[in-house]
Tab-separated table of C-alpha atoms in Angstrom:
chain	number	residue	atom	x	y	z
A	1	UNK	CA	58.885	-4.835	34.465
A	2	UNK	CA	62.606	-4.291	35.089
A	3	UNK	CA	63.750	-0.672	34.792
A	4	UNK	CA	65.995	0.081	31.825
A	5	UNK	CA	68.761	1.174	34.232
A	6	UNK	CA	68.653	-2.201	35.998
A	7	UNK	CA	69.081	-4.493	32.964
A	8	UNK	CA	71.746	-7.165	33.579
A	9	UNK	CA	75.103	-6.353	31.905
A	10	UNK	CA	75.032	-9.592	29.905
A	11	UNK	CA	71.695	-8.552	28.359
A	12	UNK	CA	73.069	-5.127	27.445
A	13	UNK	CA	76.169	-6.685	25.899
A	14	UNK	CA	74.031	-9.128	23.913
A	15	UNK	CA	71.905	-6.267	22.579
A	16	UNK	CA	74.972	-4.256	21.572
A	17	UNK	CA	76.278	-7.226	19.567
A	18	UNK	CA	73.135	-7.168	17.416
A	19	UNK	CA	73.242	-3.451	16.588
A	20	UNK	CA	73.950	-3.188	12.861
A	21	UNK	CA	74.658	0.542	12.655
A	22	UNK	CA	77.733	2.316	14.108
A	23	UNK	CA	75.769	5.461	14.934
A	24	UNK	CA	73.066	3.465	16.728
A	25	UNK	CA	75.797	1.855	18.843
A	26	UNK	CA	77.190	5.277	19.763
A	27	UNK	CA	73.734	6.413	20.881
A	28	UNK	CA	73.175	3.122	22.739
A	29	UNK	CA	76.453	3.553	24.647
A	30	UNK	CA	75.606	7.196	25.416
A	31	UNK	CA	72.531	6.385	27.513
A	32	UNK	CA	74.549	6.120	30.743
A	33	UNK	CA	77.911	4.968	32.097
A	34	UNK	CA	76.490	1.538	33.051
A	35	UNK	CA	75.241	0.883	29.514
A	36	UNK	CA	78.568	2.083	28.130
A	37	UNK	CA	80.630	-0.222	30.349
A	38	UNK	CA	78.351	-3.212	29.628
A	39	UNK	CA	78.191	-2.895	25.849
A	40	UNK	CA	80.460	-3.511	22.905
A	41	UNK	CA	83.444	-1.139	22.997
A	42	UNK	CA	83.338	-0.244	19.303
A	43	UNK	CA	81.286	-1.193	16.260
A	44	UNK	CA	82.409	-4.480	14.704
A	45	UNK	CA	82.279	-3.991	10.969
A	46	UNK	CA	81.601	-6.955	8.769
A	47	UNK	CA	84.780	-8.867	8.055
A	48	UNK	CA	86.000	-8.746	4.479
A	49	UNK	CA	83.779	-10.989	2.367
A	50	UNK	CA	85.900	-12.848	-0.163
A	51	UNK	CA	84.434	-14.563	-3.193
A	52	UNK	CA	87.375	-15.679	-5.403
A	53	UNK	CA	86.650	-16.024	-9.102
A	54	UNK	CA	87.920	-18.851	-11.323
A	55	UNK	CA	91.437	-17.779	-12.332
A	56	UNK	CA	91.710	-16.094	-15.717
A	57	UNK	CA	94.627	-16.627	-18.188
A	58	UNK	CA	96.697	-14.090	-16.269
A	59	UNK	CA	96.157	-15.853	-12.964
A	60	UNK	CA	93.839	-13.089	-11.660
A	61	UNK	CA	90.539	-13.381	-9.882
A	62	UNK	CA	91.427	-14.941	-6.548
A	63	UNK	CA	91.430	-11.489	-4.914
A	64	UNK	CA	87.714	-10.909	-5.547
A	65	UNK	CA	86.014	-9.378	-2.501
A	66	UNK	CA	82.959	-7.309	-1.584
A	67	UNK	CA	83.273	-3.611	-0.829
A	68	UNK	CA	80.392	-2.465	1.391
A	69	UNK	CA	79.074	1.069	1.888
A	70	UNK	CA	76.222	2.619	3.847
A	71	UNK	CA	74.317	5.768	2.924
A	72	UNK	CA	73.404	8.089	5.794
A	73	UNK	CA	71.331	11.227	6.223
A	74	UNK	CA	72.461	13.721	8.878
A	75	UNK	CA	69.919	16.150	10.338
A	76	UNK	CA	70.972	19.374	12.073
A	77	UNK	CA	69.632	20.386	15.501
A	78	UNK	CA	68.161	23.639	14.158
A	79	UNK	CA	64.414	23.369	14.843
A	80	UNK	CA	63.487	26.533	12.968
A	81	UNK	CA	65.346	25.552	9.807
A	82	UNK	CA	66.530	21.919	9.841
A	83	UNK	CA	69.492	21.200	7.570
A	84	UNK	CA	70.540	17.896	6.012
A	85	UNK	CA	73.560	16.221	4.474
A	86	UNK	CA	73.941	12.883	2.661
A	87	UNK	CA	77.151	10.857	2.811
A	88	UNK	CA	78.569	7.347	2.579
A	89	UNK	CA	80.650	5.285	4.967
A	90	UNK	CA	82.680	2.740	3.060
A	91	UNK	CA	83.997	-0.376	4.776
A	92	UNK	CA	87.261	-1.375	3.080
A	93	UNK	CA	88.655	-4.883	3.020
A	94	UNK	CA	91.352	-4.091	5.609
A	95	UNK	CA	88.747	-2.942	8.148
A	96	UNK	CA	89.357	0.759	7.499
A	97	UNK	CA	86.249	2.937	7.328
A	98	UNK	CA	86.300	6.026	5.112
A	99	UNK	CA	83.717	8.747	4.543
A	100	UNK	CA	82.961	10.250	1.153
A	101	UNK	CA	80.192	11.992	-0.722
A	102	UNK	CA	77.180	10.444	-2.327
A	103	UNK	CA	77.323	10.626	-6.143
A	104	UNK	CA	81.109	10.959	-6.164
A	105	UNK	CA	82.349	10.009	-9.629
A	106	UNK	CA	84.214	6.701	-9.531
A	107	UNK	CA	86.130	7.439	-12.715
A	108	UNK	CA	87.189	10.903	-11.591
A	109	UNK	CA	90.485	11.926	-10.078
A	110	UNK	CA	88.331	13.349	-7.291
A	111	UNK	CA	87.426	9.791	-6.259
A	112	UNK	CA	90.312	9.901	-3.831
A	113	UNK	CA	88.971	13.085	-2.236
A	114	UNK	CA	87.845	11.537	1.043
A	115	UNK	CA	87.459	13.087	4.472
A	116	UNK	CA	89.752	11.057	6.762
A	117	UNK	CA	89.931	13.770	9.434
A	118	UNK	CA	86.267	14.738	9.511
A	119	UNK	CA	84.542	14.496	12.904
A	120	UNK	CA	80.749	14.540	13.038
A	121	UNK	CA	79.058	16.412	15.865
A	122	UNK	CA	76.809	13.541	17.000
A	123	UNK	CA	75.807	15.325	20.209
A	124	UNK	CA	73.812	17.831	18.183
A	125	UNK	CA	72.887	15.833	15.075
A	126	UNK	CA	70.642	12.930	14.185
A	127	UNK	CA	71.895	10.256	11.777
A	128	UNK	CA	69.628	7.933	9.771
A	129	UNK	CA	70.706	5.015	7.593
A	130	UNK	CA	68.984	5.090	4.192
A	131	UNK	CA	70.626	2.322	2.161
A	132	UNK	CA	73.478	-0.132	1.759
A	133	UNK	CA	75.469	-0.903	-1.358
A	134	UNK	CA	77.747	-3.808	-2.230
A	135	UNK	CA	80.299	-3.826	-5.047
A	136	UNK	CA	82.509	-6.698	-6.227
A	137	UNK	CA	86.187	-5.734	-6.621
A	138	UNK	CA	88.708	-7.940	-8.411
A	139	UNK	CA	91.753	-8.019	-10.703
A	140	UNK	CA	91.466	-9.019	-14.339
A	141	UNK	CA	94.113	-9.740	-16.963
A	142	UNK	CA	93.762	-7.689	-20.155
A	143	UNK	CA	95.127	-9.597	-23.129
A	144	UNK	CA	94.733	-6.521	-25.346
A	145	UNK	CA	96.967	-4.292	-23.198
A	146	UNK	CA	98.886	-7.150	-21.525
A	147	UNK	CA	98.409	-5.770	-18.053
A	148	UNK	CA	96.348	-6.312	-14.894
A	149	UNK	CA	93.403	-3.982	-14.359
A	150	UNK	CA	91.296	-3.371	-11.263
A	151	UNK	CA	87.564	-3.896	-11.806
A	152	UNK	CA	84.465	-2.916	-9.852
A	153	UNK	CA	81.077	-4.395	-10.754
A	154	UNK	CA	77.559	-3.939	-9.396
A	155	UNK	CA	76.136	-7.058	-7.788
A	156	UNK	CA	73.054	-8.255	-5.989
A	157	UNK	CA	73.880	-9.060	-2.350
A	158	UNK	CA	71.699	-11.012	0.061
A	159	UNK	CA	72.710	-11.658	3.670
A	160	UNK	CA	71.418	-14.940	5.082
A	161	UNK	CA	72.576	-15.779	8.613
A	162	UNK	CA	74.143	-12.770	10.372
A	163	UNK	CA	75.770	-14.809	13.119
A	164	UNK	CA	77.712	-16.839	10.547
A	165	UNK	CA	78.064	-14.072	7.935
A	166	UNK	CA	76.440	-16.340	5.336
A	167	UNK	CA	75.478	-14.582	2.120
A	168	UNK	CA	74.709	-14.927	-1.602
A	169	UNK	CA	75.880	-12.796	-4.526
A	170	UNK	CA	74.507	-12.517	-8.050
A	171	UNK	CA	76.557	-10.751	-10.717
A	172	UNK	CA	78.062	-10.827	-14.183
A	173	UNK	CA	81.679	-9.945	-13.330
A	174	UNK	CA	84.035	-11.829	-15.681
A	175	UNK	CA	81.431	-14.438	-16.641
A	176	UNK	CA	79.659	-14.574	-19.997
A	177	UNK	CA	76.310	-14.349	-18.210
A	178	UNK	CA	75.039	-14.220	-14.647
A	179	UNK	CA	76.636	-16.307	-11.913
A	180	UNK	CA	75.863	-16.843	-8.238
A	181	UNK	CA	78.259	-17.168	-5.326
A	182	UNK	CA	76.978	-18.839	-2.152
A	183	UNK	CA	79.229	-18.561	0.883
A	184	UNK	CA	78.164	-22.032	1.994
A	185	UNK	CA	79.507	-23.528	-1.248
A	186	UNK	CA	82.502	-21.143	-1.442
A	187	UNK	CA	82.328	-21.115	-5.249
A	188	UNK	CA	80.632	-19.422	-8.186
A	189	UNK	CA	77.969	-21.238	-10.208
A	190	UNK	CA	77.368	-19.863	-13.694
A	191	UNK	CA	73.704	-19.930	-14.682
A	192	UNK	CA	72.951	-21.960	-17.786
A	193	UNK	CA	71.420	-19.127	-19.781
A	194	UNK	CA	72.988	-17.388	-22.750
A	195	UNK	CA	72.951	-13.589	-22.473
A	196	UNK	CA	73.746	-11.101	-25.187
A	197	UNK	CA	73.027	-7.909	-23.292
A	198	UNK	CA	74.354	-5.771	-20.451
A	199	UNK	CA	72.593	-5.912	-17.077
A	200	UNK	CA	71.429	-2.496	-15.916
A	201	UNK	CA	70.097	-3.501	-12.503
A	202	UNK	CA	70.489	-6.402	-10.042
A	203	UNK	CA	68.706	-6.310	-6.670
A	204	UNK	CA	67.500	-8.756	-3.992
A	205	UNK	CA	63.772	-8.694	-3.285
A	206	UNK	CA	61.757	-10.992	-1.005
A	207	UNK	CA	64.360	-13.756	-0.997
A	208	UNK	CA	65.037	-13.698	-4.754
A	209	UNK	CA	67.331	-11.823	-7.104
A	210	UNK	CA	65.901	-9.686	-9.907
A	211	UNK	CA	68.032	-8.514	-12.828
A	212	UNK	CA	67.038	-6.509	-15.894
A	213	UNK	CA	69.035	-6.064	-19.099
A	214	UNK	CA	69.133	-3.497	-21.875
A	215	UNK	CA	66.400	-5.276	-23.833
A	216	UNK	CA	64.023	-5.036	-20.868
A	217	UNK	CA	64.088	-8.759	-20.113
A	218	UNK	CA	63.746	-9.467	-16.382
A	219	UNK	CA	65.552	-12.479	-14.901
A	220	UNK	CA	64.437	-13.950	-11.557
A	221	UNK	CA	66.949	-16.176	-9.725
A	222	UNK	CA	65.973	-18.308	-6.725
A	223	UNK	CA	68.509	-19.224	-3.998
A	224	UNK	CA	68.223	-22.779	-5.357
A	225	UNK	CA	69.597	-21.466	-8.704
A	226	UNK	CA	66.218	-21.919	-10.401
A	227	UNK	CA	65.916	-19.248	-13.100
A	228	UNK	CA	62.842	-17.684	-14.699
A	229	UNK	CA	62.584	-14.804	-17.150
A	230	UNK	CA	59.796	-12.582	-18.358
A	231	UNK	CA	59.321	-9.695	-20.758
A	232	UNK	CA	56.916	-6.927	-19.827
A	233	UNK	CA	53.542	-7.026	-21.573
A	234	UNK	CA	53.762	-3.294	-22.304
A	235	UNK	CA	57.161	-2.741	-23.918
A	236	UNK	CA	58.431	0.815	-24.314
A	237	UNK	CA	60.525	1.517	-27.413
A	238	UNK	CA	61.494	4.913	-25.981
A	239	UNK	CA	63.476	3.454	-23.040
A	240	UNK	CA	67.198	4.281	-23.087
A	241	UNK	CA	68.289	3.231	-19.569
A	242	UNK	CA	66.818	1.262	-16.661
A	243	UNK	CA	67.280	1.016	-12.894
A	244	UNK	CA	65.757	-1.293	-10.268
A	245	UNK	CA	64.916	0.295	-6.907
A	246	UNK	CA	63.504	-1.161	-3.704
A	247	UNK	CA	60.965	1.283	-2.267
A	248	UNK	CA	59.391	0.094	0.966
A	249	UNK	CA	57.780	-3.267	0.235
A	250	UNK	CA	57.765	-2.665	-3.532
A	251	UNK	CA	60.246	-3.294	-6.327
A	252	UNK	CA	60.298	-0.391	-8.773
A	253	UNK	CA	61.476	-0.268	-12.383
A	254	UNK	CA	62.693	3.191	-13.412
A	255	UNK	CA	63.084	3.903	-17.130
A	256	UNK	CA	64.698	6.968	-18.682
A	257	UNK	CA	63.099	7.721	-22.045
A	258	UNK	CA	63.679	9.926	-25.081
A	259	UNK	CA	61.745	10.111	-28.340
A	260	UNK	CA	64.731	9.074	-30.453
A	261	UNK	CA	68.086	7.425	-29.785
A	262	UNK	CA	69.780	10.485	-31.252
A	263	UNK	CA	68.261	12.633	-28.496
A	264	UNK	CA	69.679	10.349	-25.823
A	265	UNK	CA	73.268	10.878	-27.004
A	266	UNK	CA	73.161	14.674	-27.040
A	267	UNK	CA	75.698	15.703	-24.347
A	268	UNK	CA	73.623	18.437	-22.702
A	269	UNK	CA	70.660	16.620	-21.203
A	270	UNK	CA	68.946	19.842	-20.133
A	271	UNK	CA	68.516	20.916	-23.761
A	272	UNK	CA	66.638	17.844	-24.918
A	273	UNK	CA	63.341	16.191	-24.188
A	274	UNK	CA	63.696	13.487	-21.562
A	275	UNK	CA	61.259	11.854	-19.187
A	276	UNK	CA	61.066	8.966	-16.699
A	277	UNK	CA	58.509	6.191	-16.468
A	278	UNK	CA	57.872	4.244	-13.261
A	279	UNK	CA	56.509	0.684	-12.942
A	280	UNK	CA	55.880	-1.638	-9.994
A	281	UNK	CA	56.581	-5.364	-10.012
A	282	UNK	CA	53.465	-7.522	-10.199
A	283	UNK	CA	54.668	-10.806	-8.696
A	284	UNK	CA	51.500	-12.739	-9.545
A	285	UNK	CA	51.621	-11.945	-13.262
A	286	UNK	CA	55.416	-11.635	-13.621
A	287	UNK	CA	55.000	-8.231	-15.199
A	288	UNK	CA	55.645	-4.524	-14.639
A	289	UNK	CA	52.605	-2.294	-14.031
A	290	UNK	CA	53.118	1.352	-14.916
A	291	UNK	CA	52.221	3.930	-12.237
A	292	UNK	CA	51.884	7.701	-12.420
A	293	UNK	CA	54.488	8.734	-9.852
A	294	UNK	CA	56.619	7.637	-6.897
A	295	UNK	CA	53.842	7.799	-4.287
A	296	UNK	CA	55.435	10.650	-2.355
A	297	UNK	CA	58.999	9.276	-2.488
A	298	UNK	CA	62.291	10.684	-3.739
A	299	UNK	CA	64.470	8.336	-5.813
A	300	UNK	CA	68.266	8.370	-5.789
A	301	UNK	CA	69.859	6.694	-8.823
A	302	UNK	CA	73.583	6.081	-8.504
A	303	UNK	CA	75.691	3.749	-10.626
A	304	UNK	CA	76.203	1.190	-7.853
A	305	UNK	CA	73.416	2.074	-5.435
A	306	UNK	CA	69.734	2.957	-5.871
A	307	UNK	CA	67.360	3.762	-3.036
A	308	UNK	CA	64.338	5.852	-2.075
A	309	UNK	CA	63.007	7.772	0.894
A	310	UNK	CA	59.815	9.655	1.681
A	311	UNK	CA	60.000	13.324	0.783
A	312	UNK	CA	58.671	14.123	4.270
A	313	UNK	CA	61.916	12.735	5.733
A	314	UNK	CA	63.818	15.618	4.129
A	315	UNK	CA	61.746	18.815	4.376
A	316	UNK	CA	62.378	20.934	1.315
A	317	UNK	CA	62.512	17.931	-0.983
A	318	UNK	CA	59.646	17.770	-3.422
A	319	UNK	CA	57.757	14.479	-3.565
A	320	UNK	CA	57.905	12.390	-6.742
A	321	UNK	CA	61.343	13.552	-7.824
A	322	UNK	CA	64.447	11.722	-9.017
A	323	UNK	CA	68.063	12.631	-8.187
A	324	UNK	CA	70.670	11.136	-10.528
A	325	UNK	CA	74.147	11.648	-11.980
A	326	UNK	CA	74.852	13.317	-15.300
A	327	UNK	CA	75.364	10.217	-17.489
A	328	UNK	CA	76.911	12.137	-20.354
A	329	UNK	CA	79.811	13.848	-18.637
A	330	UNK	CA	78.581	17.242	-19.795
A	331	UNK	CA	80.038	18.883	-16.697
A	332	UNK	CA	83.728	19.245	-15.866
A	333	UNK	CA	82.974	19.065	-12.165
A	334	UNK	CA	81.664	16.342	-9.881
A	335	UNK	CA	80.058	19.067	-7.790
A	336	UNK	CA	76.499	20.378	-8.128
A	337	UNK	CA	76.520	20.734	-11.929
A	338	UNK	CA	76.868	16.987	-12.430
A	339	UNK	CA	73.930	16.047	-10.170
A	340	UNK	CA	70.566	16.310	-11.913
A	341	UNK	CA	66.969	16.529	-10.681
A	342	UNK	CA	63.821	15.333	-12.451
A	343	UNK	CA	60.401	16.240	-11.042
A	344	UNK	CA	57.270	14.567	-12.379
A	345	UNK	CA	55.237	17.742	-11.893
A	346	UNK	CA	57.766	19.834	-13.798
A	347	UNK	CA	58.382	17.242	-16.564
A	348	UNK	CA	61.972	18.298	-17.096
A	349	UNK	CA	65.564	17.955	-15.926
A	350	UNK	CA	67.524	20.615	-14.052
A	351	UNK	CA	70.943	20.789	-12.473
A	352	UNK	CA	71.230	20.697	-8.709
A	353	UNK	CA	72.698	24.206	-8.819
A	354	UNK	CA	69.276	25.379	-10.001
A	355	UNK	CA	67.678	23.889	-6.846
A	356	UNK	CA	69.026	25.918	-3.880
A	357	UNK	CA	67.107	23.831	-1.328
A	358	UNK	CA	69.022	20.700	-2.417
A	359	UNK	CA	72.540	22.089	-2.742
A	360	UNK	CA	73.661	21.594	0.861
A	361	UNK	CA	72.902	17.858	0.639
A	362	UNK	CA	75.754	17.283	-1.829
A	363	UNK	CA	78.648	16.692	-1.977
A	364	UNK	CA	81.084	18.381	0.466
A	365	UNK	CA	80.286	18.395	4.207
A	366	UNK	CA	78.640	21.629	5.396
A	367	UNK	CA	80.190	23.408	8.359
A	368	UNK	CA	77.432	22.561	10.832
A	369	UNK	CA	78.146	18.798	10.730
A	370	UNK	CA	81.787	19.176	11.728
A	371	UNK	CA	82.669	18.780	15.388
A	372	UNK	CA	84.943	21.266	17.130
């Protein structure tokens, strides 16, 4: 076997081209001077993915593009008491990369509070990628206000051939129902199904797209545009909001429940009775099977991005818990008060400020991650 230090430079360069994580490339190039000189100079972010919409009455829609972000977990070098921080790297259409906090409110003036001058101390920290999110951004003409507005919508994104940047998108956007964009076709195809509800989750799973609406109806869309729908055999009339989450090799349905609709609209969530129910997709029966907990995972429920990780990956995190944003705007701050924690063992919701072991994860960067 050839020694790692004697690999041909063309092999090293070829490997560096396939690295899909900027921090992995930094570590790859840090092995030795020979690897550094033989590999890609800097991480090549995905070029701006454009998916122009049919023009609306105001002539808008041709600027539609995909905004991509990656969620990372940073681990400190302290062996006695490891510390962690969660953040996002957002790849903008012009190639610029910006860093901001997970769970940052999009509709808040603090949305522009980025960290353009932050330097991470990668010599003493470990960085793990946890998730990726994709959001469709476009302009839309408002006939009511007679002006152009900027829109961001959640979508399902599925990469196909990395070498050619081929991909598929499923979303509602400005369409009456769901529509799919395939980069090969370079156009949107609206699905021939009439919808009268808002989609609360759209995710890719095992080569298909799954979407669920407010009524609980699940829509399955094949890459061939074949569409199937199913309603769960065990409906829950207590469900007020739904999320779809990929957890390992499973697709999870998360449902927030209250006894009455009145309870759901009370601004202070911590003063009312609320609980979550978890179900796994049963592909054979086209149904959702309820389970007791998250099998040792922690769920993160953001508006545009949902993901999970094992609680053992973040010591201090309690297994079978859910981290999510305050949906009711009960807090005046996007800091710890607006991030909520639900634990299945506790059967209740608490603010992040009541969980000292979680506070350093969100949202501002702690001092130990910053390089001198």
